[in-house]
PDB file of C-alpha atoms in Angstrom:
ATOM      1  CA  MET A   7      79.602 113.360  47.226  1.00 82.00           C
ATOM      2  CA  ILE A   8      79.531 110.199  49.367  1.00 86.00           C
ATOM      3  CA  ASP A   9      83.147 109.342  48.528  1.00 89.00           C
ATOM      4  CA  GLU A  10      84.300 112.870  49.321  1.00 91.00           C
ATOM      5  CA  LEU A  11      82.451 112.900  52.641  1.00 92.00           C
ATOM      6  CA  ARG A  12      83.870 109.510  53.532  1.00 93.00           C
ATOM      7  CA  LYS A  13      87.424 110.650  52.783  1.00 94.00           C
ATOM      8  CA  ALA A  14      86.930 113.833  54.805  1.00 94.00           C
ATOM      9  CA  ALA A  15      85.519 111.881  57.752  1.00 95.00           C
ATOM     10  CA  ILE A  16      88.409 109.404  57.740  1.00 95.00           C
ATOM     11  CA  GLN A  17      90.969 112.212  57.554  1.00 94.00           C
ATOM     12  CA  ALA A  18      89.251 114.062  60.414  1.00 94.00           C
ATOM     13  CA  ALA A  19      89.024 110.972  62.629  1.00 95.00           C
ATOM     14  CA  LEU A  20      92.658 109.932  62.115  1.00 95.00           C
ATOM     15  CA  ASN A  21      93.897 113.464  62.777  1.00 92.00           C
ATOM     16  CA  ILE A  22      91.802 114.027  65.919  1.00 94.00           C
ATOM     17  CA  PHE A  23      92.621 110.688  67.523  1.00 93.00           C
ATOM     18  CA  GLU A  24      96.327 111.212  66.955  1.00 92.00           C
ATOM     19  CA  THR A  25      96.487 114.878  68.007  1.00 89.00           C
ATOM     20  CA  MET A  26      94.111 114.988  70.970  1.00 88.00           C
ATOM     21  CA  PHE A  27      94.011 111.359  72.167  1.00 88.00           C
ATOM     22  CA  PHE A  28      97.552 110.192  71.296  1.00 86.00           C
ATOM     23  CA  THR A  29      95.920 107.155  69.709  1.00 89.00           C
ATOM     24  CA  PHE A  30      96.500 105.790  66.215  1.00 93.00           C
ATOM     25  CA  LEU A  31      93.470 104.477  64.352  1.00 93.00           C
ATOM     26  CA  GLU A  32      93.624 101.925  61.587  1.00 93.00           C
ATOM     27  CA  LEU A  33      90.911 102.016  58.970  1.00 94.00           C
ATOM     28  CA  VAL A  34      89.280  98.626  58.409  1.00 91.00           C
ATOM     29  CA  GLU A  35      88.563  98.270  54.696  1.00 76.00           C
ATOM     30  CA  ALA A  36      85.616  95.875  54.569  1.00 63.00           C
ATOM     31  CA  PRO A  37      82.330  96.279  52.725  1.00 49.00           C
ATOM     32  CA  LYS A  38      79.371  95.976  55.086  1.00 55.00           C
ATOM     33  CA  SER A  39      76.263  93.975  54.294  1.00 50.00           C
ATOM     34  CA  PRO A  40      73.113  95.703  55.591  1.00 45.00           C
ATOM     35  CA  GLU A  41      71.930  92.435  57.158  1.00 49.00           C
ATOM     36  CA  SER A  42      75.166  91.618  58.930  1.00 54.00           C
ATOM     37  CA  SER A  43      76.506  92.901  62.200  1.00 54.00           C
ATOM     38  CA  GLU A  44      79.801  93.720  60.500  1.00 54.00           C
ATOM     39  CA  GLY A  45      80.891  97.187  61.464  1.00 52.00           C
ATOM     40  CA  LEU A  46      79.572  96.840  64.972  1.00 56.00           C
ATOM     41  CA  PRO A  47      82.109  97.622  67.647  1.00 55.00           C
ATOM     42  CA  ASP A  48      83.843  94.663  69.256  1.00 55.00           C
ATOM     43  CA  GLU A  49      81.166  92.412  70.772  1.00 59.00           C
ATOM     44  CA  THR A  50      83.499  91.234  73.529  1.00 60.00           C
ATOM     45  CA  SER A  51      82.812  94.564  75.214  1.00 60.00           C
ATOM     46  CA  ASP A  52      79.384  94.410  76.824  1.00 76.00           C
ATOM     47  CA  THR A  53      78.717  98.145  77.045  1.00 91.00           C
ATOM     48  CA  PHE A  54      79.070 100.744  74.334  1.00 92.00           C
ATOM     49  CA  LEU A  55      79.004 104.476  73.956  1.00 94.00           C
ATOM     50  CA  LEU A  56      76.894 105.980  71.202  1.00 94.00           C
ATOM     51  CA  THR A  57      77.348 109.645  70.531  1.00 95.00           C
ATOM     52  CA  GLU A  58      75.345 111.535  67.943  1.00 95.00           C
ATOM     53  CA  ILE A  59      75.658 115.085  66.674  1.00 95.00           C
ATOM     54  CA  PRO A  60      73.252 116.663  64.168  1.00 95.00           C
ATOM     55  CA  PHE A  61      74.421 119.084  61.483  1.00 94.00           C
ATOM     56  CA  LYS A  62      72.754 121.532  59.103  1.00 93.00           C
ATOM     57  CA  GLY A  63      74.167 123.221  56.043  1.00 91.00           C
ATOM     58  CA  ASP A  64      74.315 122.371  52.354  1.00 89.00           C
ATOM     59  CA  LEU A  65      73.747 118.860  53.674  1.00 91.00           C
ATOM     60  CA  ASP A  66      71.626 118.015  56.715  1.00 94.00           C
ATOM     61  CA  GLY A  67      72.092 114.920  58.811  1.00 94.00           C
ATOM     62  CA  ALA A  68      73.880 113.443  61.783  1.00 95.00           C
ATOM     63  CA  LEU A  69      77.204 111.882  62.647  1.00 96.00           C
ATOM     64  CA  ARG A  70      77.246 108.878  64.967  1.00 94.00           C
ATOM     65  CA  LEU A  71      80.168 107.297  66.728  1.00 94.00           C
ATOM     66  CA  PHE A  72      80.049 103.891  68.436  1.00 93.00           C
ATOM     67  CA  LEU A  73      82.823 102.666  70.634  1.00 92.00           C
ATOM     68  CA  PRO A  74      83.264 100.137  73.423  1.00 92.00           C
ATOM     69  CA  PHE A  75      82.977 101.640  76.901  1.00 91.00           C
ATOM     70  CA  SER A  76      86.435 100.358  77.859  1.00 90.00           C
ATOM     71  CA  LEU A  77      87.990 102.053  74.829  1.00 92.00           C
ATOM     72  CA  GLY A  78      86.188 105.248  75.823  1.00 92.00           C
ATOM     73  CA  GLU A  79      87.777 105.044  79.274  1.00 91.00           C
ATOM     74  CA  SER A  80      91.219 104.669  77.774  1.00 90.00           C
ATOM     75  CA  LEU A  81      90.631 107.581  75.372  1.00 91.00           C
ATOM     76  CA  ALA A  82      89.319 109.798  78.155  1.00 90.00           C
ATOM     77  CA  MET A  83      92.416 109.130  80.261  1.00 89.00           C
ATOM     78  CA  ASN A  84      94.629 110.070  77.308  1.00 87.00           C
ATOM     79  CA  PHE A  85      92.531 113.141  76.547  1.00 86.00           C
ATOM     80  CA  LEU A  86      92.494 114.435  80.099  1.00 84.00           C
ATOM     81  CA  GLY A  87      95.981 113.290  81.002  1.00 80.00           C
ATOM     82  CA  PHE A  88      94.695 111.437  84.055  1.00 70.00           C
ATOM     83  CA  ASP A  89      96.384 108.396  85.537  1.00 68.00           C
ATOM     84  CA  ASP A  90      93.384 107.629  87.725  1.00 68.00           C
ATOM     85  CA  GLU A  91      89.950 106.441  86.641  1.00 78.00           C
ATOM     86  CA  VAL A  92      87.765 108.945  84.862  1.00 86.00           C
ATOM     87  CA  THR A  93      84.204 109.475  86.051  1.00 90.00           C
ATOM     88  CA  GLU A  94      81.256 108.493  83.877  1.00 92.00           C
ATOM     89  CA  PRO A  95      80.145 112.118  83.306  1.00 92.00           C
ATOM     90  CA  GLN A  96      83.701 112.928  82.144  1.00 91.00           C
ATOM     91  CA  LEU A  97      83.603 109.921  79.844  1.00 93.00           C
ATOM     92  CA  LEU A  98      80.267 110.919  78.285  1.00 95.00           C
ATOM     93  CA  ASP A  99      81.446 114.514  77.917  1.00 94.00           C
ATOM     94  CA  MET A 100      84.666 113.347  76.253  1.00 94.00           C
ATOM     95  CA  ALA A 101      82.693 111.230  73.752  1.00 95.00           C
ATOM     96  CA  SER A 102      80.434 114.198  72.951  1.00 95.00           C
ATOM     97  CA  GLU A 103      83.454 116.440  72.401  1.00 93.00           C
ATOM     98  CA  LEU A 104      85.064 113.770  70.235  1.00 95.00           C
ATOM     99  CA  SER A 105      82.040 113.600  67.915  1.00 95.00           C
ATOM    100  CA  ASN A 106      81.878 117.409  67.859  1.00 93.00           C
ATOM    101  CA  MET A 107      85.514 117.631  66.778  1.00 94.00           C
ATOM    102  CA  ILE A 108      85.164 114.947  64.103  1.00 95.00           C
ATOM    103  CA  CYS A 109      81.989 116.504  62.672  1.00 95.00           C
ATOM    104  CA  GLY A 110      83.317 120.071  62.577  1.00 92.00           C
ATOM    105  CA  ASN A 111      86.640 118.962  61.205  1.00 92.00           C
ATOM    106  CA  LEU A 112      85.212 116.764  58.479  1.00 93.00           C
ATOM    107  CA  PHE A 113      83.140 119.603  57.021  1.00 92.00           C
ATOM    108  CA  SER A 114      86.132 121.917  56.983  1.00 89.00           C
ATOM    109  CA  HIS A 115      87.919 119.208  54.956  1.00 87.00           C
ATOM    110  CA  TYR A 116      84.852 118.587  52.764  1.00 90.00           C
ATOM    111  CA  ASP A 117      83.921 122.190  51.912  1.00 88.00           C
ATOM    112  CA  LYS A 118      85.685 125.157  53.512  1.00 84.00           C
ATOM    113  CA  THR A 119      83.401 127.644  51.784  1.00 86.00           C
ATOM    114  CA  ALA A 120      80.129 126.307  53.225  1.00 86.00           C
ATOM    115  CA  VAL A 121      78.774 127.044  56.686  1.00 87.00           C
ATOM    116  CA  TYR A 122      77.648 124.011  58.661  1.00 90.00           C
ATOM    117  CA  VAL A 123      75.892 124.506  61.975  1.00 89.00           C
ATOM    118  CA  LEU A 124      76.469 121.708  64.451  1.00 90.00           C
ATOM    119  CA  GLY A 125      73.884 120.807  67.075  1.00 90.00           C
ATOM    120  CA  SER A 126      74.587 119.669  70.612  1.00 89.00           C
ATOM    121  CA  PRO A 127      76.087 116.174  70.775  1.00 93.00           C
ATOM    122  CA  ILE A 128      74.312 113.561  72.900  1.00 94.00           C
ATOM    123  CA  THR A 129      76.089 110.500  74.277  1.00 96.00           C
ATOM    124  CA  GLU A 130      74.407 107.365  75.662  1.00 94.00           C
ATOM    125  CA  LYS A 131      75.529 104.086  77.179  1.00 94.00           C
ATOM    126  CA  LEU A 132      74.106 101.098  75.280  1.00 91.00           C
ATOM    127  CA  SER A 133      74.084  97.327  75.476  1.00 89.00           C
ATOM    128  CA  TYR A 134      75.358  95.247  72.546  1.00 83.00           C
ATOM    129  CA  SER A 135      71.816  94.550  71.284  1.00 83.00           C
ATOM    130  CA  GLU A 136      70.835  98.225  71.480  1.00 86.00           C
ATOM    131  CA  ALA A 137      74.019  99.166  69.613  1.00 81.00           C
ATOM    132  CA  LEU A 138      73.222  96.595  66.909  1.00 78.00           C
ATOM    133  CA  THR A 139      69.759  98.113  66.384  1.00 81.00           C
ATOM    134  CA  ARG A 140      71.111 101.655  66.165  1.00 79.00           C
ATOM    135  CA  LEU A 141      73.910 100.746  63.762  1.00 75.00           C
ATOM    136  CA  LYS A 142      71.640  99.890  60.829  1.00 70.00           C
ATOM    137  CA  ASN A 143      70.558 102.211  58.010  1.00 72.00           C
ATOM    138  CA  SER A 144      73.358 104.685  57.565  1.00 79.00           C
ATOM    139  CA  ASP A 145      74.611 106.314  54.360  1.00 83.00           C
ATOM    140  CA  ILE A 146      78.317 106.081  55.124  1.00 89.00           C
ATOM    141  CA  ASP A 147      79.950 103.549  57.455  1.00 89.00           C
ATOM    142  CA  MET A 148      83.559 103.565  58.522  1.00 93.00           C
ATOM    143  CA  GLU A 149      85.159 101.069  60.829  1.00 92.00           C
ATOM    144  CA  PHE A 150      88.438 101.598  62.666  1.00 94.00           C
ATOM    145  CA  GLU A 151      90.585  99.546  64.988  1.00 93.00           C
ATOM    146  CA  THR A 152      92.746 100.713  67.846  1.00 91.00           C
ATOM    147  CA  GLU A 153      94.113  99.056  70.980  1.00 84.00           C
ATOM    148  CA  GLY A 154      92.613  95.784  69.718  1.00 87.00           C
ATOM    149  CA  GLN A 155      89.079  97.180  69.708  1.00 89.00           C
ATOM    150  CA  LYS A 156      86.743  98.350  66.984  1.00 89.00           C
ATOM    151  CA  LEU A 157      84.892 101.611  66.686  1.00 92.00           C
ATOM    152  CA  THR A 158      82.418 102.668  64.052  1.00 92.00           C
ATOM    153  CA  LEU A 159      81.690 106.064  62.562  1.00 94.00           C
ATOM    154  CA  GLN A 160      78.488 106.673  60.609  1.00 94.00           C
ATOM    155  CA  LEU A 161      77.113 109.557  58.608  1.00 93.00           C
ATOM    156  CA  HIS A 162      73.395 109.876  58.012  1.00 92.00           C
ATOM    157  CA  ILE A 163      72.372 112.313  55.303  1.00 90.00           C
ATOM    158  CA  VAL A 164      68.778 113.590  55.237  1.00 86.00           C
ATOM    159  CA  PRO A 165      67.513 113.757  51.637  1.00 73.00           C
ATOM    160  CA  ASN A 166      66.557 117.316  50.741  1.00 68.00           C
ATOM    161  CA  ILE A 167      65.226 117.840  47.220  1.00 57.00           C
ATOM    162  CA  GLU A 168      65.264 121.649  47.455  1.00 54.00           C
ATOM    163  CA  LYS A 169      68.977 121.651  48.249  1.00 56.00           C
ATOM    164  CA  GLY A 170      69.673 119.327  45.310  1.00 48.00           C
TER     165      GLY A 170
ATOM    166  CA  MET B  28     104.139 139.053  83.021  1.00 79.00           C
ATOM    167  CA  ALA B  29     101.477 136.464  83.869  1.00 89.00           C
ATOM    168  CA  TYR B  30      98.122 136.732  82.113  1.00 92.00           C
ATOM    169  CA  ASN B  31      94.724 135.948  83.589  1.00 95.00           C
ATOM    170  CA  VAL B  32      92.820 133.642  81.246  1.00 96.00           C
ATOM    171  CA  LEU B  33      89.093 132.935  80.869  1.00 97.00           C
ATOM    172  CA  ILE B  34      88.174 129.695  79.071  1.00 97.00           C
ATOM    173  CA  VAL B  35      84.620 129.492  77.739  1.00 97.00           C
ATOM    174  CA  ASP B  36      83.400 126.084  76.547  1.00 95.00           C
ATOM    175  CA  ASP B  37      80.249 124.091  77.302  1.00 93.00           C
ATOM    176  CA  SER B  38      82.333 120.932  77.631  1.00 92.00           C
ATOM    177  CA  GLN B  39      83.896 120.707  81.089  1.00 91.00           C
ATOM    178  CA  THR B  40      86.253 118.082  79.693  1.00 90.00           C
ATOM    179  CA  MET B  41      87.407 120.415  76.924  1.00 92.00           C
ATOM    180  CA  ARG B  42      87.998 123.200  79.452  1.00 94.00           C
ATOM    181  CA  LYS B  43      90.255 120.829  81.405  1.00 90.00           C
ATOM    182  CA  VAL B  44      92.102 119.858  78.220  1.00 90.00           C
ATOM    183  CA  ILE B  45      92.660 123.496  77.238  1.00 92.00           C
ATOM    184  CA  LEU B  46      93.926 124.246  80.749  1.00 91.00           C
ATOM    185  CA  LYS B  47      96.244 121.239  80.589  1.00 88.00           C
ATOM    186  CA  SER B  48      97.517 122.389  77.187  1.00 87.00           C
ATOM    187  CA  LEU B  49      98.145 125.889  78.534  1.00 89.00           C
ATOM    188  CA  THR B  50     100.070 124.471  81.479  1.00 87.00           C
ATOM    189  CA  LEU B  51     102.104 122.091  79.304  1.00 84.00           C
ATOM    190  CA  SER B  52     102.842 124.746  76.709  1.00 84.00           C
ATOM    191  CA  GLY B  53     104.679 126.995  79.127  1.00 84.00           C
ATOM    192  CA  PHE B  54     102.410 129.977  78.446  1.00 85.00           C
ATOM    193  CA  ASP B  55     102.809 132.570  81.195  1.00 87.00           C
ATOM    194  CA  MET B  56      99.425 132.134  82.863  1.00 90.00           C
ATOM    195  CA  GLY B  57      98.262 133.896  86.008  1.00 93.00           C
ATOM    196  CA  ASP B  58      94.772 133.188  87.339  1.00 95.00           C
ATOM    197  CA  TYR B  59      92.474 130.875  85.450  1.00 95.00           C
ATOM    198  CA  PHE B  60      88.697 131.236  85.184  1.00 97.00           C
ATOM    199  CA  GLU B  61      86.153 129.137  83.332  1.00 97.00           C
ATOM    200  CA  ALA B  62      82.602 129.469  82.033  1.00 97.00           C
ATOM    201  CA  GLY B  63      80.185 127.061  80.347  1.00 96.00           C
ATOM    202  CA  ASN B  64      78.672 129.626  77.968  1.00 97.00           C
ATOM    203  CA  GLY B  65      78.737 133.307  77.020  1.00 97.00           C
ATOM    204  CA  GLU B  66      76.367 134.368  79.782  1.00 97.00           C
ATOM    205  CA  GLU B  67      78.528 132.776  82.458  1.00 98.00           C
ATOM    206  CA  ALA B  68      81.583 134.368  80.840  1.00 98.00           C
ATOM    207  CA  LEU B  69      80.067 137.854  81.193  1.00 97.00           C
ATOM    208  CA  LYS B  70      79.438 137.186  84.901  1.00 97.00           C
ATOM    209  CA  VAL B  71      83.092 136.236  85.368  1.00 97.00           C
ATOM    210  CA  LEU B  72      84.210 139.352  83.490  1.00 97.00           C
ATOM    211  CA  ASN B  73      82.090 141.532  85.784  1.00 96.00           C
ATOM    212  CA  SER B  74      83.872 140.226  88.865  1.00 96.00           C
ATOM    213  CA  GLN B  75      87.428 139.298  87.778  1.00 96.00           C
ATOM    214  CA  TRP B  76      90.297 140.893  85.903  1.00 95.00           C
ATOM    215  CA  VAL B  77      90.800 138.940  82.672  1.00 96.00           C
ATOM    216  CA  ASP B  78      93.604 139.573  80.139  1.00 94.00           C
ATOM    217  CA  LEU B  79      92.640 136.985  77.535  1.00 94.00           C
ATOM    218  CA  ILE B  80      89.496 135.070  76.542  1.00 95.00           C
ATOM    219  CA  LEU B  81      89.558 131.662  74.850  1.00 95.00           C
ATOM    220  CA  THR B  82      86.101 130.726  73.637  1.00 95.00           C
ATOM    221  CA  ASP B  83      84.287 127.981  71.807  1.00 93.00           C
ATOM    222  CA  LEU B  84      81.654 128.900  69.225  1.00 89.00           C
ATOM    223  CA  ASN B  85      78.796 126.417  69.615  1.00 87.00           C
ATOM    224  CA  MET B  86      77.420 126.653  73.149  1.00 90.00           C
ATOM    225  CA  PRO B  87      73.934 126.707  74.669  1.00 90.00           C
ATOM    226  CA  VAL B  88      72.334 129.798  76.303  1.00 93.00           C
ATOM    227  CA  MET B  89      74.759 132.289  74.728  1.00 95.00           C
ATOM    228  CA  ASN B  90      77.075 131.098  71.957  1.00 92.00           C
ATOM    229  CA  GLY B  91      80.553 132.362  71.152  1.00 92.00           C
ATOM    230  CA  MET B  92      79.434 134.761  68.438  1.00 90.00           C
ATOM    231  CA  GLU B  93      76.848 136.369  70.749  1.00 94.00           C
ATOM    232  CA  LEU B  94      79.489 136.676  73.466  1.00 95.00           C
ATOM    233  CA  ILE B  95      81.892 138.405  71.078  1.00 93.00           C
ATOM    234  CA  GLN B  96      79.140 140.838  70.039  1.00 93.00           C
ATOM    235  CA  LYS B  97      78.414 141.641  73.707  1.00 95.00           C
ATOM    236  CA  LEU B  98      82.113 142.249  74.376  1.00 94.00           C
ATOM    237  CA  LYS B  99      82.369 144.553  71.384  1.00 91.00           C
ATOM    238  CA  GLU B 100      79.437 146.642  72.676  1.00 93.00           C
ATOM    239  CA  ASN B 101      80.962 147.039  76.142  1.00 94.00           C
ATOM    240  CA  PRO B 102      83.751 149.673  76.490  1.00 94.00           C
ATOM    241  CA  THR B 103      85.195 147.858  79.518  1.00 93.00           C
ATOM    242  CA  PHE B 104      85.555 144.523  77.735  1.00 94.00           C
ATOM    243  CA  GLN B 105      86.047 145.434  74.082  1.00 91.00           C
ATOM    244  CA  GLY B 106      89.837 145.627  74.413  1.00 90.00           C
ATOM    245  CA  ILE B 107      90.267 142.112  75.794  1.00 93.00           C
ATOM    246  CA  PRO B 108      91.814 139.854  73.130  1.00 92.00           C
ATOM    247  CA  VAL B 109      89.525 136.969  72.122  1.00 93.00           C
ATOM    248  CA  VAL B 110      90.793 133.713  70.643  1.00 93.00           C
ATOM    249  CA  LEU B 111      88.367 131.260  69.163  1.00 92.00           C
ATOM    250  CA  ILE B 112      89.015 127.566  69.827  1.00 92.00           C
ATOM    251  CA  THR B 113      86.502 125.603  67.817  1.00 88.00           C
ATOM    252  CA  THR B 114      85.992 122.668  65.472  1.00 88.00           C
ATOM    253  CA  GLU B 115      84.567 124.879  62.734  1.00 80.00           C
ATOM    254  CA  GLY B 116      86.604 125.794  59.707  1.00 80.00           C
ATOM    255  CA  SER B 117      84.177 127.593  57.395  1.00 84.00           C
ATOM    256  CA  GLU B 118      85.936 130.518  55.713  1.00 85.00           C
ATOM    257  CA  LYS B 119      82.691 132.534  55.607  1.00 86.00           C
ATOM    258  CA  ARG B 120      81.983 132.044  59.314  1.00 84.00           C
ATOM    259  CA  LEU B 121      85.572 132.846  60.250  1.00 85.00           C
ATOM    260  CA  GLN B 122      85.533 136.073  58.248  1.00 88.00           C
ATOM    261  CA  GLU B 123      82.374 137.136  60.129  1.00 86.00           C
ATOM    262  CA  LEU B 124      84.178 136.485  63.405  1.00 85.00           C
ATOM    263  CA  PHE B 125      87.334 138.349  62.381  1.00 86.00           C
ATOM    264  CA  ASP B 126      85.099 141.278  61.335  1.00 88.00           C
ATOM    265  CA  LEU B 127      83.701 141.236  64.873  1.00 84.00           C
ATOM    266  CA  GLY B 128      87.191 141.581  66.312  1.00 81.00           C
ATOM    267  CA  VAL B 129      88.321 138.020  66.994  1.00 86.00           C
ATOM    268  CA  LYS B 130      92.112 138.124  67.141  1.00 80.00           C
ATOM    269  CA  GLU B 131      92.993 134.550  66.291  1.00 86.00           C
ATOM    270  CA  TYR B 132      91.443 131.224  65.509  1.00 87.00           C
ATOM    271  CA  ILE B 133      92.622 127.796  66.617  1.00 91.00           C
ATOM    272  CA  GLN B 134      90.909 124.782  65.117  1.00 89.00           C
ATOM    273  CA  LYS B 135      90.480 121.659  67.212  1.00 89.00           C
ATOM    274  CA  PRO B 136      92.424 119.406  67.244  1.00 88.00           C
ATOM    275  CA  PHE B 137      95.458 121.448  68.249  1.00 87.00           C
ATOM    276  CA  HIS B 138      98.904 120.902  69.739  1.00 84.00           C
ATOM    277  CA  PRO B 139      99.821 122.707  73.000  1.00 82.00           C
ATOM    278  CA  GLU B 140     102.692 124.411  71.141  1.00 84.00           C
ATOM    279  CA  THR B 141     100.238 125.945  68.666  1.00 87.00           C
ATOM    280  CA  LEU B 142      98.201 127.308  71.530  1.00 86.00           C
ATOM    281  CA  ARG B 143     101.269 128.795  73.216  1.00 85.00           C
ATOM    282  CA  ASP B 144     102.588 130.403  70.007  1.00 88.00           C
ATOM    283  CA  VAL B 145      99.242 132.000  69.150  1.00 89.00           C
ATOM    284  CA  LEU B 146      98.609 133.290  72.672  1.00 87.00           C
ATOM    285  CA  THR B 147     102.131 134.628  73.123  1.00 85.00           C
ATOM    286  CA  ARG B 148     101.894 136.485  69.796  1.00 86.00           C
ATOM    287  CA  ILE B 149      98.559 138.033  70.750  1.00 86.00           C
ATOM    288  CA  MET B 150      99.659 139.152  74.174  1.00 82.00           C
ATOM    289  CA  GLU B 151     102.879 140.651  72.810  1.00 80.00           C
ATOM    290  CA  ASN B 152     100.901 142.551  70.171  1.00 79.00           C
ATOM    291  CA  SER B 153      98.383 143.738  72.764  1.00 73.00           C
ATOM    292  CA  HIS B 154     101.132 145.816  74.395  1.00 62.00           C
ATOM    293  CA  ASP B 155     102.042 147.583  71.117  1.00 57.00           C
TER     294      ASP B 155
END
């Protein structure tokens, strides 16, 4: 199950970044130690965006996406087709929509027959230390690189004995 | 013939992106209206002439499915073609929506050309 979810999430992320953000992601293949900060977005960026979207279905849980604020700005400009600076509310809204698209898309890759209900995504601005705290304890971690910066995608699955 | 379009999505950013895609695609668009949820969409429909509705599914206050049900119950609005633009791809959920009268379904992410082709096909068929 974990491998299938991971593959579906990677496929969804690559597809969405290319189609809607005109940005090519490269998957970073590196096992992550739970005690290390590996997998954290690029620490040279001092502010990060964390967006989280809950889901319910055959599996319950949440998808989280971490990315440097500066990368978010660049993505938002690509997404909106703006040459000027994007506003912070537009940036947060873009990050929420990005996580929404990845989450919905990954479940349609994972299991087309099941119905997954997505909650409302919430996006926050975080410092490096806050991002480090939030990054721990996930079931599936994926790290990508683009434009010389790292972004991390996580899936948290809530154990549910009744659902098997 | 230019078509008046109503875009319903709780993300203001996504509404802008859909509008940009419509403009880039060359779709023959007249006036453009937007709403953040189904309830706002019904208010727009009560005051403006709309030829085509593009709606998201997951929205607060009144979601896309509830909006489609309201449209189906209303003789004035039930003939307006509805296209779903959403991230969801569940076959079961989509069948429920097609049973409610949704004309087409576009899964995010999408290319502007896909949007144009789907909308042009719907509007041509709506005159048959």
